[in-house]
PDB file of C-alpha atoms in Angstrom:
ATOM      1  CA  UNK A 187     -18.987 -55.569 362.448  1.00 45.00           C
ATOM      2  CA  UNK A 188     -19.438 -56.505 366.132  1.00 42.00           C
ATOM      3  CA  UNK A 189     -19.526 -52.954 367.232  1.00 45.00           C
ATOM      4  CA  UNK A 190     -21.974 -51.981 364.452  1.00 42.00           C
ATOM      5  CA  UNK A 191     -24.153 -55.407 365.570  1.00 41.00           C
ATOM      6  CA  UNK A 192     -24.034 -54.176 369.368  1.00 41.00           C
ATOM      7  CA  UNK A 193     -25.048 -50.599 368.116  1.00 40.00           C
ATOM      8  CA  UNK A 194     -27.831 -51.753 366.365  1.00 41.00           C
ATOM      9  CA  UNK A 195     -29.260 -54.048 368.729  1.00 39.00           C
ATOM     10  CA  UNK A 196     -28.912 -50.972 371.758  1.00 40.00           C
ATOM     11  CA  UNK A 197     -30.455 -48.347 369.350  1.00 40.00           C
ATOM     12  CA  UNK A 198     -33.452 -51.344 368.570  1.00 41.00           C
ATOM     13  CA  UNK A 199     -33.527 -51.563 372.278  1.00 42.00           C
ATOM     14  CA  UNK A 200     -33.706 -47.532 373.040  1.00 43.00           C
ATOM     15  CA  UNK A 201     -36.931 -47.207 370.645  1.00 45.00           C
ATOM     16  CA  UNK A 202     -38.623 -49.749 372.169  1.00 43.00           C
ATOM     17  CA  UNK A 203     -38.004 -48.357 375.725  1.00 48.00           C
ATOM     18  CA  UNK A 204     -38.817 -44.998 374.520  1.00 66.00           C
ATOM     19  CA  UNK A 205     -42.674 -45.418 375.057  1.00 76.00           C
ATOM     20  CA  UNK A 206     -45.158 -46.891 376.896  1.00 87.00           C
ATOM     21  CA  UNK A 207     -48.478 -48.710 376.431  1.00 94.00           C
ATOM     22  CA  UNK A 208     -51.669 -48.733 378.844  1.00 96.00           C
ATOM     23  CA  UNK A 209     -54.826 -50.813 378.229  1.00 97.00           C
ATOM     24  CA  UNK A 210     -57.964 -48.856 378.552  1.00 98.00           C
ATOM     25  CA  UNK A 211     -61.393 -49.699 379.272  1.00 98.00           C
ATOM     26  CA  UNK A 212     -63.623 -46.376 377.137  1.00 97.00           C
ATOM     27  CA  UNK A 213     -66.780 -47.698 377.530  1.00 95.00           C
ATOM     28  CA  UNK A 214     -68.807 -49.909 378.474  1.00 94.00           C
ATOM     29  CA  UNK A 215     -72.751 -50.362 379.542  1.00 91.00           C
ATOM     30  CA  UNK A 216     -74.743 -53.760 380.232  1.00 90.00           C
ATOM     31  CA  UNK A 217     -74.055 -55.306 376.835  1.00 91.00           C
ATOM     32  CA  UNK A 218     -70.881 -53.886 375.017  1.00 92.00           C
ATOM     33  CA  UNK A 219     -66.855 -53.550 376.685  1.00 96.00           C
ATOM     34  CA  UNK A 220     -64.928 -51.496 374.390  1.00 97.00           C
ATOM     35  CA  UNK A 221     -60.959 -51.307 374.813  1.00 98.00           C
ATOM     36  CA  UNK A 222     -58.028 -49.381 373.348  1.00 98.00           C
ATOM     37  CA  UNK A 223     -54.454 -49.278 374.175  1.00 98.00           C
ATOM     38  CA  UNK A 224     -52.928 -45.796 374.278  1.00 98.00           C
ATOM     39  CA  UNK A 225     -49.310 -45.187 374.424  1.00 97.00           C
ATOM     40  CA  UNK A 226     -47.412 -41.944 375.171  1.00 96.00           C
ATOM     41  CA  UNK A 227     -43.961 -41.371 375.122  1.00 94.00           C
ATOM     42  CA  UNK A 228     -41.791 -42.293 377.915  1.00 88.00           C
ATOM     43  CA  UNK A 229     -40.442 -39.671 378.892  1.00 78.00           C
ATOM     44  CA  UNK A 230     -43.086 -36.897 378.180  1.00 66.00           C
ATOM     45  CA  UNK A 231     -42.761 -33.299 379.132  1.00 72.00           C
ATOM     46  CA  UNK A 232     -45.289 -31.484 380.942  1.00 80.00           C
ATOM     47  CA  UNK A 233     -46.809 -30.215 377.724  1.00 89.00           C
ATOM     48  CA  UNK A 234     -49.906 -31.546 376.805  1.00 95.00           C
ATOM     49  CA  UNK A 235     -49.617 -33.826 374.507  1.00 97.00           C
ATOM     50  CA  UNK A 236     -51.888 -34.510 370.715  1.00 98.00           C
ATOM     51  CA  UNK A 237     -53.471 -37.393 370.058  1.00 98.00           C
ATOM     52  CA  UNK A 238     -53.913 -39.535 367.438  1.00 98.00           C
ATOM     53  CA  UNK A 239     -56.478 -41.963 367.481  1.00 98.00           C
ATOM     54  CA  UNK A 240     -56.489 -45.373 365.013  1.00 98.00           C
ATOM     55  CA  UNK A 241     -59.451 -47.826 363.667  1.00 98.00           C
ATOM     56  CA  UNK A 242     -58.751 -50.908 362.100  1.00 98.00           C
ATOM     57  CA  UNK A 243     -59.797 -52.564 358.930  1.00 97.00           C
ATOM     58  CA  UNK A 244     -61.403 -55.401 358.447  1.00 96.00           C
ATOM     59  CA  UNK A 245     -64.369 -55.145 356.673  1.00 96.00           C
ATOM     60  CA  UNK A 246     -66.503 -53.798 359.986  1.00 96.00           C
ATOM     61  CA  UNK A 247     -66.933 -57.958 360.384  1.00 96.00           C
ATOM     62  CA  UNK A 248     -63.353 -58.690 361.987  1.00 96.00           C
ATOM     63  CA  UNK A 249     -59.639 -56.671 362.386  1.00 96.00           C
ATOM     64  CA  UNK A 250     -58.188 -56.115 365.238  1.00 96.00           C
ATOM     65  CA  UNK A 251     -57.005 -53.307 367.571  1.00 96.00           C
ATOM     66  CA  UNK A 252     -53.516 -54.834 367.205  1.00 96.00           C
ATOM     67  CA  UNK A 253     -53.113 -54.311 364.331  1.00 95.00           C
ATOM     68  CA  UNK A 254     -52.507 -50.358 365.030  1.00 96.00           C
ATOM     69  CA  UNK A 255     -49.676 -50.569 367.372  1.00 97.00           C
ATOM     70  CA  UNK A 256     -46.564 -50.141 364.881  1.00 97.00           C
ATOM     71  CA  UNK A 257     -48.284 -46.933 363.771  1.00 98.00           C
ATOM     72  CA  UNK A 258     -49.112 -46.145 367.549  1.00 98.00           C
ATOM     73  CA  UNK A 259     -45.436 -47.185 369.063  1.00 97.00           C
ATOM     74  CA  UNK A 260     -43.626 -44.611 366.439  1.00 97.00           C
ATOM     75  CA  UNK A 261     -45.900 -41.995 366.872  1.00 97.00           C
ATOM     76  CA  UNK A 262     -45.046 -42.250 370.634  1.00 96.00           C
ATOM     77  CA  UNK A 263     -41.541 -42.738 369.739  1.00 95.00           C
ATOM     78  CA  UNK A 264     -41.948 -38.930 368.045  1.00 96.00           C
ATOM     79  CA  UNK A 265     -43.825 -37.019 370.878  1.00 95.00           C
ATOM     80  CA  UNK A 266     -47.669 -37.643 370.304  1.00 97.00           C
ATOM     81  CA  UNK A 267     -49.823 -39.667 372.134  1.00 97.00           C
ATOM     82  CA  UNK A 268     -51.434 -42.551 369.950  1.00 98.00           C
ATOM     83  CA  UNK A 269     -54.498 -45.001 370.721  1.00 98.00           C
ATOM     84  CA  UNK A 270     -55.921 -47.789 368.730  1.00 98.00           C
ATOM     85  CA  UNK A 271     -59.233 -48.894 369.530  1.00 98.00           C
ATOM     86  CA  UNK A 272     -61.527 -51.465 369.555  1.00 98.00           C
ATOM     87  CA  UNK A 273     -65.241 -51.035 368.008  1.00 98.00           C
ATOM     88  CA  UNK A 274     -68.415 -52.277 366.913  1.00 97.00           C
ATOM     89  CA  UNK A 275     -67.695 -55.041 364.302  1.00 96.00           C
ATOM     90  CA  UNK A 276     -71.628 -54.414 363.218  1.00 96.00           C
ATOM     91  CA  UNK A 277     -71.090 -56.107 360.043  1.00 95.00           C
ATOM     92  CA  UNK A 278     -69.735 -59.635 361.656  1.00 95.00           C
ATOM     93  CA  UNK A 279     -71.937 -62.870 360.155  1.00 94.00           C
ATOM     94  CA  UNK A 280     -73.451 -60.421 357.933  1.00 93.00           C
ATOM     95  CA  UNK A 281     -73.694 -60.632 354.341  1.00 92.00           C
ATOM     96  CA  UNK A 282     -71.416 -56.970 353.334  1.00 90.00           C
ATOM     97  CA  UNK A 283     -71.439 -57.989 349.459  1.00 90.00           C
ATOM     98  CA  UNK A 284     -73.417 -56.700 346.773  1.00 95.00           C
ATOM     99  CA  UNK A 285     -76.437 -59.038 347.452  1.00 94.00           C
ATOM    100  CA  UNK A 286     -76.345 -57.888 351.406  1.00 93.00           C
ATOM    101  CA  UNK A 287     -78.697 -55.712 353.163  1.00 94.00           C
ATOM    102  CA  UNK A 288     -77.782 -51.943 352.510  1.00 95.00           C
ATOM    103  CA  UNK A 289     -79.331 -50.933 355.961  1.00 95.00           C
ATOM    104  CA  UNK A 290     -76.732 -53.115 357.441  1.00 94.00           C
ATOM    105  CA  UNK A 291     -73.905 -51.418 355.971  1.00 94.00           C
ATOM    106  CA  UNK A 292     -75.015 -48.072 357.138  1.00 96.00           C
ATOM    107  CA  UNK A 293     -75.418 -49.331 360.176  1.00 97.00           C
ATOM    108  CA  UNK A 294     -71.833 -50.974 360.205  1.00 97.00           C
ATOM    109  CA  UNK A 295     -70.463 -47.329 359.092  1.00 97.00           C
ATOM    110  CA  UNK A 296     -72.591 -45.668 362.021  1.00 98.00           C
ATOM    111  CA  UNK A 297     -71.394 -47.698 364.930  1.00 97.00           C
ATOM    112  CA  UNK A 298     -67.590 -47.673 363.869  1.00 98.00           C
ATOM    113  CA  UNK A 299     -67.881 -44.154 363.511  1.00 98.00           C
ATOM    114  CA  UNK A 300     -70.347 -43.848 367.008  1.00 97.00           C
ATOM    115  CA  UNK A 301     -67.472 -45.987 368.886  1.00 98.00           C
ATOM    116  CA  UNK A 302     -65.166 -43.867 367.764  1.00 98.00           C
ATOM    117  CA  UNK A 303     -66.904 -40.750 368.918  1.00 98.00           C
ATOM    118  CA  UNK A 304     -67.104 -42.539 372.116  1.00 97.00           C
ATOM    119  CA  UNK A 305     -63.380 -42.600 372.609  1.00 98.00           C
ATOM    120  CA  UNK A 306     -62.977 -38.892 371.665  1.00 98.00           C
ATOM    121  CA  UNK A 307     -65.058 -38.240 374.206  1.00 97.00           C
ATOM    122  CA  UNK A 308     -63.169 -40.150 376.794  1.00 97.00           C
ATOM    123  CA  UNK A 309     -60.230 -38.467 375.894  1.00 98.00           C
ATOM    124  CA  UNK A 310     -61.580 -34.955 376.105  1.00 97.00           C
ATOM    125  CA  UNK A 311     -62.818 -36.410 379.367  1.00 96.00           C
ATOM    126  CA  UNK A 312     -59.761 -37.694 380.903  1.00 97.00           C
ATOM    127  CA  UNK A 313     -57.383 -35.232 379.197  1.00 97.00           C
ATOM    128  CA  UNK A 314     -55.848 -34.300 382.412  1.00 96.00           C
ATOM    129  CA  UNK A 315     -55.179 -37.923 383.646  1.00 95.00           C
ATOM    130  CA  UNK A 316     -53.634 -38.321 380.382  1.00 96.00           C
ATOM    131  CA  UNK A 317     -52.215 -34.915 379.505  1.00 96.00           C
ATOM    132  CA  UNK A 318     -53.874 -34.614 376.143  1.00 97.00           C
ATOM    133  CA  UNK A 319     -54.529 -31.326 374.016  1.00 97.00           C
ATOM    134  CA  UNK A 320     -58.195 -31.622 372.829  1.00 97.00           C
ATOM    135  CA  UNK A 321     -57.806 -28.951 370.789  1.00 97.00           C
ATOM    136  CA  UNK A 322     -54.946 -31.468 368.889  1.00 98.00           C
ATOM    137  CA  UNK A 323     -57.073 -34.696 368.151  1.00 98.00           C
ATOM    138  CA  UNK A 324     -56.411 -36.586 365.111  1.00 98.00           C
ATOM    139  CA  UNK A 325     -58.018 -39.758 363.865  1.00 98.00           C
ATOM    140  CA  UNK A 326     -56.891 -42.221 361.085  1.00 98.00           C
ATOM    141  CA  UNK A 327     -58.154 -45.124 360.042  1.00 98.00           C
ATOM    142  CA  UNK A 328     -57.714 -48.195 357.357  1.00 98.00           C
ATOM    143  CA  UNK A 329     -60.058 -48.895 354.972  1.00 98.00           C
ATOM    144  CA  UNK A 330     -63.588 -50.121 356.604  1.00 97.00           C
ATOM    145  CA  UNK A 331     -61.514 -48.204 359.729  1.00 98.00           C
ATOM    146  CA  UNK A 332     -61.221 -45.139 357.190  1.00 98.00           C
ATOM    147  CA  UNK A 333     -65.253 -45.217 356.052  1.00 98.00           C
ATOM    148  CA  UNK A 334     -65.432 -44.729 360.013  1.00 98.00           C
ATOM    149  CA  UNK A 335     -63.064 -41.853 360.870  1.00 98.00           C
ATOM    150  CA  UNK A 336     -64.605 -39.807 357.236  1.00 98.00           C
ATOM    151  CA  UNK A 337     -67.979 -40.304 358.848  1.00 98.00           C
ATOM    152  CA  UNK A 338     -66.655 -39.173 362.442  1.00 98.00           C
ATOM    153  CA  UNK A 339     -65.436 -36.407 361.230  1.00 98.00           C
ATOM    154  CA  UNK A 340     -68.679 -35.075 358.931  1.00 98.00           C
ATOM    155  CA  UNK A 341     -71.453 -36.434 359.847  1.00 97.00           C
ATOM    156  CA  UNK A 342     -74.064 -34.387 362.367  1.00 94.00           C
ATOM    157  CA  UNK A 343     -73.308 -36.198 365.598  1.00 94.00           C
ATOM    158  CA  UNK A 344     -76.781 -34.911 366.923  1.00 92.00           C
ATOM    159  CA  UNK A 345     -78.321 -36.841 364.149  1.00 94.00           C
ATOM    160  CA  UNK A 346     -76.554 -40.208 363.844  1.00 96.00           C
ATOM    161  CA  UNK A 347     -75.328 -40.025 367.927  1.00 95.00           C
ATOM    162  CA  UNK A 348     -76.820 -43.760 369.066  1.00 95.00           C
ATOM    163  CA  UNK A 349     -75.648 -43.146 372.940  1.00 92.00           C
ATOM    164  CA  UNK A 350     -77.490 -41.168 375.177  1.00 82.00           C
ATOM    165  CA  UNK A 351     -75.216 -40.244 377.544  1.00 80.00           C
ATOM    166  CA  UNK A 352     -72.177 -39.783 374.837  1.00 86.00           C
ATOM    167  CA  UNK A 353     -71.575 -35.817 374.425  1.00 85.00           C
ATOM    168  CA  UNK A 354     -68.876 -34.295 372.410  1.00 93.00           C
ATOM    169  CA  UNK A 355     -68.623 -30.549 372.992  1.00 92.00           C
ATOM    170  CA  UNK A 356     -70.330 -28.033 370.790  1.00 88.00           C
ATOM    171  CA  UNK A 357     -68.678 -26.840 367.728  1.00 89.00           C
ATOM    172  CA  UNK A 358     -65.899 -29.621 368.414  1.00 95.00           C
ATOM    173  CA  UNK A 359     -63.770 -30.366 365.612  1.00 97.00           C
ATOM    174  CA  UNK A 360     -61.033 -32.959 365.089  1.00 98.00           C
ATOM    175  CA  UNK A 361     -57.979 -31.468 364.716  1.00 98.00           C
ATOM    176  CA  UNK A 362     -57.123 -33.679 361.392  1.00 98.00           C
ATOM    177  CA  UNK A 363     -57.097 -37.141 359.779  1.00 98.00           C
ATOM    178  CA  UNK A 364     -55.324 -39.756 357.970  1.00 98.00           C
ATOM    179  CA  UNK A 365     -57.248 -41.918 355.758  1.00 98.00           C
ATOM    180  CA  UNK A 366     -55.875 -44.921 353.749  1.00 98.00           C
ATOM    181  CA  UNK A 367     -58.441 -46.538 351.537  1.00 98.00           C
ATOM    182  CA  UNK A 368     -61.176 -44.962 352.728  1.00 98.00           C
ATOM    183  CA  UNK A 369     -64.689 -43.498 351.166  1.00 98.00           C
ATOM    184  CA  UNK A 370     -67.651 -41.046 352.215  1.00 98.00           C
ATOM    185  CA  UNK A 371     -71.598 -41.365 351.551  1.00 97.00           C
ATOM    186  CA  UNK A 372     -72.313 -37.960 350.727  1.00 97.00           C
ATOM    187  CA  UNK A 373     -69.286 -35.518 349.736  1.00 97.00           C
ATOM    188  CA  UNK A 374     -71.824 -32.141 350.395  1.00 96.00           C
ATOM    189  CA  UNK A 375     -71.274 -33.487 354.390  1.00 97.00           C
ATOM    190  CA  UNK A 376     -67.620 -31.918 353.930  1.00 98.00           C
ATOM    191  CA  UNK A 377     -67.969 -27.837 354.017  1.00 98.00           C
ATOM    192  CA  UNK A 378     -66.237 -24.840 353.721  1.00 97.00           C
ATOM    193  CA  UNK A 379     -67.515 -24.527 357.401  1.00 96.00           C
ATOM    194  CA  UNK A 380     -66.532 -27.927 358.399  1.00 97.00           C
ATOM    195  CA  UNK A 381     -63.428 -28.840 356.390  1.00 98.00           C
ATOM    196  CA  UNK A 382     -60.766 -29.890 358.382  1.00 98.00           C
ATOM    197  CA  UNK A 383     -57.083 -30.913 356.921  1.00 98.00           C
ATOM    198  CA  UNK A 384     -56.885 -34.416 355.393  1.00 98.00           C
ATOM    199  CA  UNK A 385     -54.182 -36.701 354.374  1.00 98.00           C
ATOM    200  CA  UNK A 386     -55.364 -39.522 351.888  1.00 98.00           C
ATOM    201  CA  UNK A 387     -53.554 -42.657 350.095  1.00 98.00           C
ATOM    202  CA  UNK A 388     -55.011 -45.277 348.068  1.00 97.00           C
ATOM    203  CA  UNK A 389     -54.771 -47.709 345.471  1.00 95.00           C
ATOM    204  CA  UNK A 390     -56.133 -46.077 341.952  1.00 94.00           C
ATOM    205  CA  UNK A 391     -57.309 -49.710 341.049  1.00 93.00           C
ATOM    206  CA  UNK A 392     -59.164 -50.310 344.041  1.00 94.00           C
ATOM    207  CA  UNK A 393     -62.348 -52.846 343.447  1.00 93.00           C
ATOM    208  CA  UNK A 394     -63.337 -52.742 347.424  1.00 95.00           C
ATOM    209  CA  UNK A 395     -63.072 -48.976 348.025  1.00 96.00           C
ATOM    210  CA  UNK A 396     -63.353 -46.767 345.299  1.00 95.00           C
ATOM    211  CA  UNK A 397     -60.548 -44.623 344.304  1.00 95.00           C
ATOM    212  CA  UNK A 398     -62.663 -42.515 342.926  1.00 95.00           C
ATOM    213  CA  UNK A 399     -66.574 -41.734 342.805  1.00 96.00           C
ATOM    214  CA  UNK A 400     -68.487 -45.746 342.459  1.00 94.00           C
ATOM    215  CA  UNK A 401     -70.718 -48.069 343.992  1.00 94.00           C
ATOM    216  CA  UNK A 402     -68.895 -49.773 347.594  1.00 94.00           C
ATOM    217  CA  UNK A 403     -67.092 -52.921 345.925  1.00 93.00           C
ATOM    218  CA  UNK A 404     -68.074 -51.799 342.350  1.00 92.00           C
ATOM    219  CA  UNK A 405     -71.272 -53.108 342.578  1.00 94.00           C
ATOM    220  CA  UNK A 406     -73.828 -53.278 339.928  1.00 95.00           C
ATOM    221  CA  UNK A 407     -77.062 -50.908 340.031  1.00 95.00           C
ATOM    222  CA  UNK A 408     -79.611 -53.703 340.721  1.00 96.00           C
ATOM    223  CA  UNK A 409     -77.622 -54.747 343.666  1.00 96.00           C
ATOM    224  CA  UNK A 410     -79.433 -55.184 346.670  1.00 96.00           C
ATOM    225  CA  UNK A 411     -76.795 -53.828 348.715  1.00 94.00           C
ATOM    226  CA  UNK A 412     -75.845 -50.820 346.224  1.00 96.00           C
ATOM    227  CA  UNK A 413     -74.182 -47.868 347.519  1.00 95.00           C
ATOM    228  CA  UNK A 414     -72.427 -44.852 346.176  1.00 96.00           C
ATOM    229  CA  UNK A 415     -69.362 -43.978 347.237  1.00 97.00           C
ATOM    230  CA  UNK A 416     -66.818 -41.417 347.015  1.00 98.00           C
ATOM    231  CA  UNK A 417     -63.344 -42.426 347.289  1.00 97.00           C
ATOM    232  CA  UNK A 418     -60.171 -40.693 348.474  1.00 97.00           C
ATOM    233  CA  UNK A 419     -59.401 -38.864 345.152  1.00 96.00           C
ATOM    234  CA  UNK A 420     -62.941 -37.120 344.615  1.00 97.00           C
ATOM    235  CA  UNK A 421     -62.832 -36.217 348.451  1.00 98.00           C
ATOM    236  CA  UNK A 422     -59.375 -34.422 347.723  1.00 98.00           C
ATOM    237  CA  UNK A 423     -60.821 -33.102 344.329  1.00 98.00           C
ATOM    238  CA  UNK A 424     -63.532 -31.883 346.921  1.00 98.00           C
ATOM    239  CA  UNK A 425     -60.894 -30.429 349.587  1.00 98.00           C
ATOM    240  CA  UNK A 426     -58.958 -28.299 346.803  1.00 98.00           C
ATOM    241  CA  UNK A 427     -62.462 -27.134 345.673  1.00 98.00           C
ATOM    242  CA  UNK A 428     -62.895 -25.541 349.546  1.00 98.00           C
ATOM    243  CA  UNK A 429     -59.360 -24.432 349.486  1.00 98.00           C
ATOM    244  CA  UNK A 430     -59.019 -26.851 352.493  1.00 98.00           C
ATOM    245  CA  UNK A 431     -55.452 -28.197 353.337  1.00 98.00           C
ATOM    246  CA  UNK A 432     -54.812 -32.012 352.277  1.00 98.00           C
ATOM    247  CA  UNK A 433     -52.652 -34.295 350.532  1.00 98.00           C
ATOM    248  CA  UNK A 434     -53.115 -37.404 348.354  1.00 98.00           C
ATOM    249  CA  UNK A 435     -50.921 -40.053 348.089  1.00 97.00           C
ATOM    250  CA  UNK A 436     -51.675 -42.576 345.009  1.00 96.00           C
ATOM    251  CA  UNK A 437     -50.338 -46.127 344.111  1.00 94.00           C
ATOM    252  CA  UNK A 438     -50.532 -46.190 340.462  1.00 93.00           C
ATOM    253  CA  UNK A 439     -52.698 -49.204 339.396  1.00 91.00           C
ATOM    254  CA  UNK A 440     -52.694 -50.098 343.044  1.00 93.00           C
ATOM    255  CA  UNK A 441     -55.863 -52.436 344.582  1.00 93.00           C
ATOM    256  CA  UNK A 442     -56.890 -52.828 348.338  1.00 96.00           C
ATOM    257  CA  UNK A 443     -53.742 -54.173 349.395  1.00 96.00           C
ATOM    258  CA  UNK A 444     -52.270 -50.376 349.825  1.00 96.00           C
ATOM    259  CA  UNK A 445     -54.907 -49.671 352.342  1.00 97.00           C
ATOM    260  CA  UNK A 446     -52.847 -49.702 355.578  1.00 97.00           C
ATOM    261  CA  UNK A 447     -49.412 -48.668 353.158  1.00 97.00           C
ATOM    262  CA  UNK A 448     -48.830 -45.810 355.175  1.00 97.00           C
ATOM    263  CA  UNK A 449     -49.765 -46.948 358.786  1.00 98.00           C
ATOM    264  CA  UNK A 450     -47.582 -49.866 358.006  1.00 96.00           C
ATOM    265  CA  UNK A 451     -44.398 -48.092 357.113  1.00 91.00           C
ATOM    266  CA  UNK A 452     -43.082 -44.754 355.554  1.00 93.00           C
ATOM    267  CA  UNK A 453     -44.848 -43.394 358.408  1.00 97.00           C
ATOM    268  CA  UNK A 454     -43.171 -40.103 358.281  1.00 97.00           C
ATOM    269  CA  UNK A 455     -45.004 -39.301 355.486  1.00 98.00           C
ATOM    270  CA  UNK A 456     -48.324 -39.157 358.480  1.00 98.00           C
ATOM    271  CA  UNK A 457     -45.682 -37.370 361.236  1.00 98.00           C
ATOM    272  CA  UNK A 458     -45.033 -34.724 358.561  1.00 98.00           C
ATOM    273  CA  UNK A 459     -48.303 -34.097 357.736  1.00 98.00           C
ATOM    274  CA  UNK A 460     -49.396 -33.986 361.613  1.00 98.00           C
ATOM    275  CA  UNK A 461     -46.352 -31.699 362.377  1.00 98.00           C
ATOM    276  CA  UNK A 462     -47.356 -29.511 359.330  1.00 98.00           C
ATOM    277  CA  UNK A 463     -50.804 -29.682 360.989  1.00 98.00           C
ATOM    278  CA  UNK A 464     -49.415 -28.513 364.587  1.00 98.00           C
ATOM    279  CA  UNK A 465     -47.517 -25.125 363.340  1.00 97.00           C
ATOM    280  CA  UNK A 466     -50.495 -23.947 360.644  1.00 97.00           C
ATOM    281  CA  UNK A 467     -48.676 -25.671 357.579  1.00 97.00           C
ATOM    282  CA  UNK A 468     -51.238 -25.042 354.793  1.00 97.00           C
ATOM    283  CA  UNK A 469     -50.559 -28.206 351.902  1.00 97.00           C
ATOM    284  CA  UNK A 470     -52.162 -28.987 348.545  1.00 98.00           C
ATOM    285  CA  UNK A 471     -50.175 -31.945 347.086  1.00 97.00           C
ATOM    286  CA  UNK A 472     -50.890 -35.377 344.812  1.00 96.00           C
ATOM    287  CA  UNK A 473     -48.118 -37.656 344.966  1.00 95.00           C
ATOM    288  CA  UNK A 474     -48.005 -40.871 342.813  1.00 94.00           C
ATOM    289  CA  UNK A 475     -45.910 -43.622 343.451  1.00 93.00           C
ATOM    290  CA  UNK A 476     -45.428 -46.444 340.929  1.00 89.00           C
ATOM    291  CA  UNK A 477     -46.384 -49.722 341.846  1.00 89.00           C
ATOM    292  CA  UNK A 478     -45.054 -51.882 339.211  1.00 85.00           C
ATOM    293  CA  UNK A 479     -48.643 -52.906 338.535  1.00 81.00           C
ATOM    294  CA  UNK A 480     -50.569 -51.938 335.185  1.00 73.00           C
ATOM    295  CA  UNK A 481     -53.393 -49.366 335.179  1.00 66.00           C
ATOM    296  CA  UNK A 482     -56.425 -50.638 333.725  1.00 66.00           C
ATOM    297  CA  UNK A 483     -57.147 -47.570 331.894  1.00 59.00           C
ATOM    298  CA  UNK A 484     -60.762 -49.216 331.126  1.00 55.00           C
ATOM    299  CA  UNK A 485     -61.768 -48.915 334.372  1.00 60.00           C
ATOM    300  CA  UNK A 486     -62.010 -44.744 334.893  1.00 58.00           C
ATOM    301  CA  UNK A 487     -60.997 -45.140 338.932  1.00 58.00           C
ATOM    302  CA  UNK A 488     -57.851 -47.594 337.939  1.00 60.00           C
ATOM    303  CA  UNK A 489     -56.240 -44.853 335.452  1.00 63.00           C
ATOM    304  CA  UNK A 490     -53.617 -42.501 337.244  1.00 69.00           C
ATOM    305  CA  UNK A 491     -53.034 -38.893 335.166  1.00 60.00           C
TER     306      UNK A 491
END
């Protein structure tokens, strides 16, 4: 029992030796200081390395960068290089609820997803001083963190760019994402042109983010701060329509609280689909777990099939 103690405890030990964390400053101007905290493995090879970069939840009013680092520390641990930023929390002493100001939200979703934008471009930047593979960036995100990486990823960043001196390069694409919980404005942004692979999971009784296609915290019609939204299983619906590569992972009669499920733990299930990713692995899968909780089949976006 001693031995198998000792073992343990060195093994514990070897993982958390196996990679390293550096605090970054990506931006910063007169009025805004933007962090993230990128770790690599340890021991890294000469190979350039992909990247996956993380947004928290929180509503786009609080979370913290933090709260990324167990999803960070094992991708590390299994050759990538991982960062988890900090961003725009546009939404903070805001009213977000149905009788809020709908231009607000927008603009909470176009910050996160700006902020993010300017980290890729640090990155892309800096890739030598870091030994990162553009061509293998990834971004994932938890619910409001989610919203952000979907609108990263599709919206025109000529458009809805709010820095003047952030560039991306023409034509770039992110290699792929992970979103848990998340949503998207407008599904015609995602094209056969544009679709990139995607790796969803969600609660299918989700009142915050839909699971499916309704208003942002099921909102009524009249609400002042009404918004349609589609969820992680019309996106996919969407994907398999374009032939594009993605998976969906859904917790039967699941709410909100599955939103960072996957970033949290089982987090092979987000190395597999990276590694499938990396070699060309083309996947169309649905995967439903049981939660234990009952599907209100009233509610069309709490049912599972």
């Amino acid at each position: 029992m001693k031995k198998l103690l000792f073992f343990s405890f060195f093994f514990a030990c070897s993982l958390a030796k196996a990679q390293k964390m550096t605090t970054i400053t990506y931006f910063q101007n007169d009025t805004l200081k933007l962090d993230l905290d990128l770790f690599v493995p340890e021991n890294a090879s000469k190979t350039k390395l992909p990247l996956m970069i993380y947004v928290h939840g929180g509503g786009f009013s609080g979370g913290e960068r933090e709260s990324g680092h167990s999803l960070c520390k094992y991708l590390a641990n299994n050759g990538f290089a991982s960062a988890t930023i900090t961003y725009t929390l546009y939404a903070k002493g805001k009213n977000f609820g149905c009788d809020g100001a709908l231009p607000n939200k927008i603009k909470s979703f176009q910050f996160a997803a700006n902020d993010l934008w300017l980290a890729t471009s640090y990155f892309i930047k800096n890739s030598e001083k870091h030994n990162i593979d553009v061509d293998k960036i990834f971004i994932s995100g938890s619910s409001a963190g989610a919203e952000a990486v979907l609108h990263a990823a599709f919206w025109d960043f000529k458009t809805m760019n709010l820095y003047a001196k952030n560039a991306l390069p023409k034509d770039f694409r992110y290699a792929g994402l992970v979103s848990g919980a998340g949503a998207i404005m407008d599904l015609n942004m995602i094209t056969k042109k544009n679709i990139i692979p995607m790796l969803f999971f969600h609660g299918s009784a989700d009142t915050v983010v839909p699971f499916g296609t309704a208003a942002h915290h099921l909102c009524k019609t009249n609400s002042s701060n009404w918004l349609m939204l589609f969820g992680s299983n019309s996106i996919y619906n969407h994907a398999l329509s374009l032939d594009g590569s993605t998976s969906l992972y859904t917790y039967c009669g699941g709410g909100h609280e599955y939103s960072g499920t996957l970033f949290e733990k089982d987090q092979f299930y987000i190395l597999n689909f990276l590694n499938d990713v990396l070699i060309g692995k083309k996947v169309q899968n649905h995967t439903v777990f049981k939660t234990g909780k009952k599907a209100d089949k009233a509610n069309p976006y709490g049912f599972c099939e």
